[in-house]
mmCIF file of C-alpha atoms in Angstrom:
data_model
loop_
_atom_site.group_PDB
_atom_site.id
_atom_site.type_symbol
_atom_site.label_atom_id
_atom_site.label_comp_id
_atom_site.label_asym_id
_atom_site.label_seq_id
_atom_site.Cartn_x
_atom_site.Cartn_y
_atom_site.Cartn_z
ATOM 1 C CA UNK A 6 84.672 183.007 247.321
ATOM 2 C CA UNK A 7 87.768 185.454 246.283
ATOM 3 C CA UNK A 8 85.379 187.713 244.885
ATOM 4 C CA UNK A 9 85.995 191.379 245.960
ATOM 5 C CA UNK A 10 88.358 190.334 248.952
ATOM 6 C CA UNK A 11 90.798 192.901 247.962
ATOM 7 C CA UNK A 12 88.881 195.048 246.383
ATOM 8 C CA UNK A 13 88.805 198.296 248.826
ATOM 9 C CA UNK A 14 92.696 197.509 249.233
ATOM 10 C CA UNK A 15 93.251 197.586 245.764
ATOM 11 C CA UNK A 16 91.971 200.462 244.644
ATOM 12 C CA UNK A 17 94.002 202.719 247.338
ATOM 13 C CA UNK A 18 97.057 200.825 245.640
ATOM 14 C CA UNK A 19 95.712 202.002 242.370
ATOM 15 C CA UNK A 20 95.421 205.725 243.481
ATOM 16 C CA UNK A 21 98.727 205.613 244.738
ATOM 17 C CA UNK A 22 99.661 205.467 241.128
ATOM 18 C CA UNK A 23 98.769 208.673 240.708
ATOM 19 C CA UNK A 24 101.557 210.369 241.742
ATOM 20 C CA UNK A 25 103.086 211.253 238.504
ATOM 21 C CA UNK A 26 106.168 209.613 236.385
ATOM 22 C CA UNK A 27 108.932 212.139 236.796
ATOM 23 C CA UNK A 28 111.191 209.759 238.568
ATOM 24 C CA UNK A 29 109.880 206.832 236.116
ATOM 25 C CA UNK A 30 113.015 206.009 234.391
ATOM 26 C CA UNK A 31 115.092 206.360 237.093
ATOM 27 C CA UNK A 32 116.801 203.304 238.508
ATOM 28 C CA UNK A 33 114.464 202.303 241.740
ATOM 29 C CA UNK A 34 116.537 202.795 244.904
ATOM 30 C CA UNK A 35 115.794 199.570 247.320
ATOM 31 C CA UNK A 36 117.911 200.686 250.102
ATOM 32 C CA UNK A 37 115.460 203.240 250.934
ATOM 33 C CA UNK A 38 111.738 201.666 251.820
ATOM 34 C CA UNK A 39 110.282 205.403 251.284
ATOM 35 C CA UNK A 40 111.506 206.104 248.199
ATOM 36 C CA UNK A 41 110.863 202.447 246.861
ATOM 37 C CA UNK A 42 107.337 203.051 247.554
ATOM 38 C CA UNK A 43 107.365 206.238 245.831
ATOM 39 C CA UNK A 44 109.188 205.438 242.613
ATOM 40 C CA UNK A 45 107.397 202.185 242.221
ATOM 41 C CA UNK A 46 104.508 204.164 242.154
ATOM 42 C CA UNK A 47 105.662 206.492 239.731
ATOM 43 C CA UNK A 48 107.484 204.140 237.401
ATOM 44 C CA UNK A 49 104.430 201.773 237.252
ATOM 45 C CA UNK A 50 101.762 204.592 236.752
ATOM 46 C CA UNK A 51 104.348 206.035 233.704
ATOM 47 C CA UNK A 52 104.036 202.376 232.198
ATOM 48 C CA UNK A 53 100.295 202.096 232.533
ATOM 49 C CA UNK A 54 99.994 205.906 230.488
ATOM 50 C CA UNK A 55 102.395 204.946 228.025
ATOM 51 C CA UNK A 56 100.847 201.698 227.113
ATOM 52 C CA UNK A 57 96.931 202.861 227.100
ATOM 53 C CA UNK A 58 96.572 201.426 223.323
ATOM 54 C CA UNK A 59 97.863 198.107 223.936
ATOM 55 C CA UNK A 60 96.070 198.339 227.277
ATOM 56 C CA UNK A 61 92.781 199.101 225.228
ATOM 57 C CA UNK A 62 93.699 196.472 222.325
ATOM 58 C CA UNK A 63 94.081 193.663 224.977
ATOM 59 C CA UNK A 64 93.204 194.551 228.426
ATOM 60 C CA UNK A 65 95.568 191.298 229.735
ATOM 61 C CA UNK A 66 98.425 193.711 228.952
ATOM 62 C CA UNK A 67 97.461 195.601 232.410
ATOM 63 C CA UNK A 68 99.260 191.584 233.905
ATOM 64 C CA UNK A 69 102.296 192.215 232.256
ATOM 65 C CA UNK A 70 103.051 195.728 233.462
ATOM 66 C CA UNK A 71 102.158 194.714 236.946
ATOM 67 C CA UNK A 72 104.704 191.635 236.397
ATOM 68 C CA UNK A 73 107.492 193.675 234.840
ATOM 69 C CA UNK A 74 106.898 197.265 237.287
ATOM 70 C CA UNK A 75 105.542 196.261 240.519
ATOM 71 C CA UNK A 76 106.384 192.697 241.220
ATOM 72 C CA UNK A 77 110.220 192.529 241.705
ATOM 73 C CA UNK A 78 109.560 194.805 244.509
ATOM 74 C CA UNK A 79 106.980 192.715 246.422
ATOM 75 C CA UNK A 80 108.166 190.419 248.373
ATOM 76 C CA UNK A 81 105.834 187.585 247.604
ATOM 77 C CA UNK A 82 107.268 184.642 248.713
ATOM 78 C CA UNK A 83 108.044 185.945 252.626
ATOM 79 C CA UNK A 84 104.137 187.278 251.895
ATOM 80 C CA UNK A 85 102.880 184.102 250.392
ATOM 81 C CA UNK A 86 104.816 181.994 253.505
ATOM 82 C CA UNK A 87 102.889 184.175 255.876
ATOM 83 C CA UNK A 88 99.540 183.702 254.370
ATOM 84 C CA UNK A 89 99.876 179.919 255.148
ATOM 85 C CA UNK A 90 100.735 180.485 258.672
ATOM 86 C CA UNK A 91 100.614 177.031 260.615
ATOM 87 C CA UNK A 92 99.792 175.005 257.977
ATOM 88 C CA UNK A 93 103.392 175.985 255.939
ATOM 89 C CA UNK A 94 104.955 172.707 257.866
ATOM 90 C CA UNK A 95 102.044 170.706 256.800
ATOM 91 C CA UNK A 96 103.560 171.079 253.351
ATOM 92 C CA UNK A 97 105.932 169.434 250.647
ATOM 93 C CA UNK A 98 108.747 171.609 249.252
ATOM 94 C CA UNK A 99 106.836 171.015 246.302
ATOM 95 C CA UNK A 100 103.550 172.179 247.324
ATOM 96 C CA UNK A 101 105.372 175.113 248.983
ATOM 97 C CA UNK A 102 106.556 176.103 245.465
ATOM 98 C CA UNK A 103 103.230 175.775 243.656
ATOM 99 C CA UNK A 104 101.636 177.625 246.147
ATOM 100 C CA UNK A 105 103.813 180.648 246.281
ATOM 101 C CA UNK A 106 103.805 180.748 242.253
ATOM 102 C CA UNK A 107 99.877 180.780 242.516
ATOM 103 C CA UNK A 108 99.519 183.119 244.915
ATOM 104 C CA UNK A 109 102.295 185.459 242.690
ATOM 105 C CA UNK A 110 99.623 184.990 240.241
ATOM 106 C CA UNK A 111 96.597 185.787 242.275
ATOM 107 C CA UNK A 112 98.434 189.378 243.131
ATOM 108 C CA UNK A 113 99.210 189.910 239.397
ATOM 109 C CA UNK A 114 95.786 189.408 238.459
ATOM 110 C CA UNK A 115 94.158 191.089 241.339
ATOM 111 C CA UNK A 116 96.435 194.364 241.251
ATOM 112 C CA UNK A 117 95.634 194.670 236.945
ATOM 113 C CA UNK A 118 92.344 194.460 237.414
ATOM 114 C CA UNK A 119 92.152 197.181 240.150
ATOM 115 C CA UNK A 120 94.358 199.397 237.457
ATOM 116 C CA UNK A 121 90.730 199.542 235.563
ATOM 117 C CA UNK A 122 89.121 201.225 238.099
ATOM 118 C CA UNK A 123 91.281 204.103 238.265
ATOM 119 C CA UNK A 124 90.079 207.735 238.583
ATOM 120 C CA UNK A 125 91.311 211.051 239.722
ATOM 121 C CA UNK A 126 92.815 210.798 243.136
ATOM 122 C CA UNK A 127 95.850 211.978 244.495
ATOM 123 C CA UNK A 128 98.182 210.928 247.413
ATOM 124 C CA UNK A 129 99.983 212.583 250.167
ATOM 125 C CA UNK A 130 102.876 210.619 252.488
ATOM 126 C CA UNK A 131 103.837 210.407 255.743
ATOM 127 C CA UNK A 132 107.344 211.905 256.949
ATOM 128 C CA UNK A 133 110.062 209.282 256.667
ATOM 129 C CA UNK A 134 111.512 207.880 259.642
ATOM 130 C CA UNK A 135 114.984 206.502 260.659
ATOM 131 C CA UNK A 136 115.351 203.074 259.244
ATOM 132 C CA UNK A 137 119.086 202.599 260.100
ATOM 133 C CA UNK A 138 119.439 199.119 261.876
ATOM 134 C CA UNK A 139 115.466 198.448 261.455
ATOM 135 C CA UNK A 140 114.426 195.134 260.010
ATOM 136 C CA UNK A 141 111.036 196.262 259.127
ATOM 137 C CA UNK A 142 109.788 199.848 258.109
ATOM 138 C CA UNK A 143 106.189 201.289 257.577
ATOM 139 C CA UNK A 144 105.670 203.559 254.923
ATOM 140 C CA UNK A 145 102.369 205.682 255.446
ATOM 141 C CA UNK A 146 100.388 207.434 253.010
ATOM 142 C CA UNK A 147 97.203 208.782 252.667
ATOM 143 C CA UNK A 148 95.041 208.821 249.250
ATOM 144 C CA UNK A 149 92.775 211.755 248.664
ATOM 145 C CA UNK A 150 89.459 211.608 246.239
ATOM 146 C CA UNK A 151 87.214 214.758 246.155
ATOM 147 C CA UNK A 152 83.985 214.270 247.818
ATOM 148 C CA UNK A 153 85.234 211.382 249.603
ATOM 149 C CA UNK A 154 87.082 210.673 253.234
ATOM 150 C CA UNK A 155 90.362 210.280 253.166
ATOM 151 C CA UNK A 156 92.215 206.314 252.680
ATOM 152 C CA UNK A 157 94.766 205.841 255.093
ATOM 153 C CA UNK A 158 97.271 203.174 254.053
ATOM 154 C CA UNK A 159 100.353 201.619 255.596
ATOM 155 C CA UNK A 160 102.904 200.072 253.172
ATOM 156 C CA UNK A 161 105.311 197.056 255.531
ATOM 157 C CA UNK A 162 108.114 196.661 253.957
ATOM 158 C CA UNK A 163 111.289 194.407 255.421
ATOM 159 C CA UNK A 164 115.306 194.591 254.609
ATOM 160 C CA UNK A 165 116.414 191.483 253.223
ATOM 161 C CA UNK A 166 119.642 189.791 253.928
ATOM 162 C CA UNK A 167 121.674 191.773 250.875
ATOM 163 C CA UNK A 168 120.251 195.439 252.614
ATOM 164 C CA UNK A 169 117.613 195.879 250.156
ATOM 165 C CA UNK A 170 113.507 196.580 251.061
ATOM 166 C CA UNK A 171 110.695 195.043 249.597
ATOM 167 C CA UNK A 172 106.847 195.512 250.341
ATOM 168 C CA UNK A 173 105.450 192.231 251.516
ATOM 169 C CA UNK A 174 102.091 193.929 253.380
ATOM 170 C CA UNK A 175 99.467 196.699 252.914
ATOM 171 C CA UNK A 176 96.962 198.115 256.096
ATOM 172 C CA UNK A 177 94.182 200.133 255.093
ATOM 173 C CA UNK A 178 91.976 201.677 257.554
ATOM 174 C CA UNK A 179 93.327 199.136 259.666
ATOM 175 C CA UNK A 180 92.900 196.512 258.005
ATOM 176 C CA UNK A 181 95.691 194.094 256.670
ATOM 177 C CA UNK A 182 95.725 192.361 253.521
ATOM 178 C CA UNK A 183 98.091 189.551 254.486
ATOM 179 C CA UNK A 184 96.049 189.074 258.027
ATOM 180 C CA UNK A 185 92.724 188.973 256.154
ATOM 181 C CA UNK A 186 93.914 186.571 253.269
ATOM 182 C CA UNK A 187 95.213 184.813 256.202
ATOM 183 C CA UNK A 188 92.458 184.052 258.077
ATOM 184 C CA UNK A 189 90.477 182.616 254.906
ATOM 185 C CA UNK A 190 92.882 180.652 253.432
ATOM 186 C CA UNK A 191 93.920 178.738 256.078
ATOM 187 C CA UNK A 192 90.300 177.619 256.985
ATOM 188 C CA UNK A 193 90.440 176.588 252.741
ATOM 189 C CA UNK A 194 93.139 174.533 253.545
ATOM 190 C CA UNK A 195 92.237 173.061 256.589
ATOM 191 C CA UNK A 196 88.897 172.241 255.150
ATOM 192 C CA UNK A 197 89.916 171.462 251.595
ATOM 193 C CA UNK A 198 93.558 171.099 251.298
ATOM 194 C CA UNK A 199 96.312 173.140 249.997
ATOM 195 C CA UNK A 200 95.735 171.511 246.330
ATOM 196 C CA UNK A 201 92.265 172.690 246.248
ATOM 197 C CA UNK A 202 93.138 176.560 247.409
ATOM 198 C CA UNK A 203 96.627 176.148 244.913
ATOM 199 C CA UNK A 204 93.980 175.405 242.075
ATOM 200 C CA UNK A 205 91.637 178.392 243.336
ATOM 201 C CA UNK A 206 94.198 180.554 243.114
ATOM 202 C CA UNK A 207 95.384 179.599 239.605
ATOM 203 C CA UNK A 208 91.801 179.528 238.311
ATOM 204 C CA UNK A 209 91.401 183.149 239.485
ATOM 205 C CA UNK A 210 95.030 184.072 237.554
ATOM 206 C CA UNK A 211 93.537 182.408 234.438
ATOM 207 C CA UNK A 212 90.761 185.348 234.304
ATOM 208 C CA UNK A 213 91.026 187.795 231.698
ATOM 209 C CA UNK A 214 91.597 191.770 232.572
ATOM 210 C CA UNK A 215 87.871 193.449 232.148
ATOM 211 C CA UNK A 216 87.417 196.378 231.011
ATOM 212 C CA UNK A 217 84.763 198.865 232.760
ATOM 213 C CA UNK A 218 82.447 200.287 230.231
ATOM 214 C CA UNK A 219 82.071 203.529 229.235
ATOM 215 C CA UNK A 220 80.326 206.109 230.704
ATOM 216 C CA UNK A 221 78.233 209.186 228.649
#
């Protein structure tokens, strides 16, 4: 039933990647939701390039460089909160937990495996706007593959209570990932329960990283 929800999403995340690595060992700057985008991007792109043999050797590796590069700056739990909508009171603290841990793994998972379908494209972003005394900041940016029409994205990112931005949402074309994973998984737990969707989620994390095969 998860199969392929993300899939257009994804891969304009992966082509953001693209950007280069000449900011990838700097220290990421959080106070600034433009330039977190962009560094992420650069620093997590640099680690996928510089870890292609153990990437080839065990494709799983592609889960531990989203975990260690990209995932401190997502804001999963204010994402994973979201997702649940009305039925979050429904819940124990317990089952709160689970879920946002599963759903942390459901990202991991999704985002490696859309680092295998990487290409050629190339990204251009939208002019920065004031963020002084916002709460929440959009970051646009707009991925370019020859032959193709343009992707037009739209990071969300929000400042949390120590003045620091995380991503917690992505639009593309319009569409949002949190509002679509929305939707479906609170009909899964109204109609099956949050146990059943937490151990959907974690079955989906369990899946190894494929590889696509080669082309002639």
């Amino acid at each position: 039933m998860f199969k392929g929800l993300y899939r257009h999403i994804v891969l304009a995340v992966v082509a953001l990647f693209s950007i280069g690595a000449q900011a990838a060992e700097a220290e990421i700057d959080q106070s600034n939701p433009y330039t977190l985008v962009e560094q992420v991007a650069n620093k997590t792109f640099a680690r996928f390039h510089k870890d292609e043999k153990l990437i080839a050797e065990n494709p799983d590796h592609l889960k531990v460089i989203v975990t260690e590069e990209l995932m401190p700056y997502i804001d999963y739990k204010y994402a994973s909160y979201k997702v649940l909508g009305q039925y979050l009171r429904d819940t124990s603290k317990d089952q709160r937990g689970r879920f946002v841990e599963a759903f942390r793994g459901y990202l991991i998972s999704t985002y490696a495996q859309a680092f295998t379908e990487y290409t050629d494209q190339t990204v251009e972003y939208g002019k920065a706007q004031d963020f002084s005394g916002e709460k929440f900041a959009n970051v646009y940016v707009q991925v370019v593959e020859q032959g193709r029409p343009a992707i037009k994205l739209q990071f969300k990112a929000r400042r949390l209570k120590d003045g620091n931005w995380k991503a917690f949402d992505l639009v593309a074309e319009g569409v949002s990932l949190l509002s679509s994973k929305q939707s479906e998984i609170t009909n899964l737990v109204r109609q099956q329960g949050i146990e059943s969707v937490i151990d959907m989620l974690n079955e989906r994390t369990a899946k190894h990283i494929d590889l696509p095969s080669a082309e002639k």
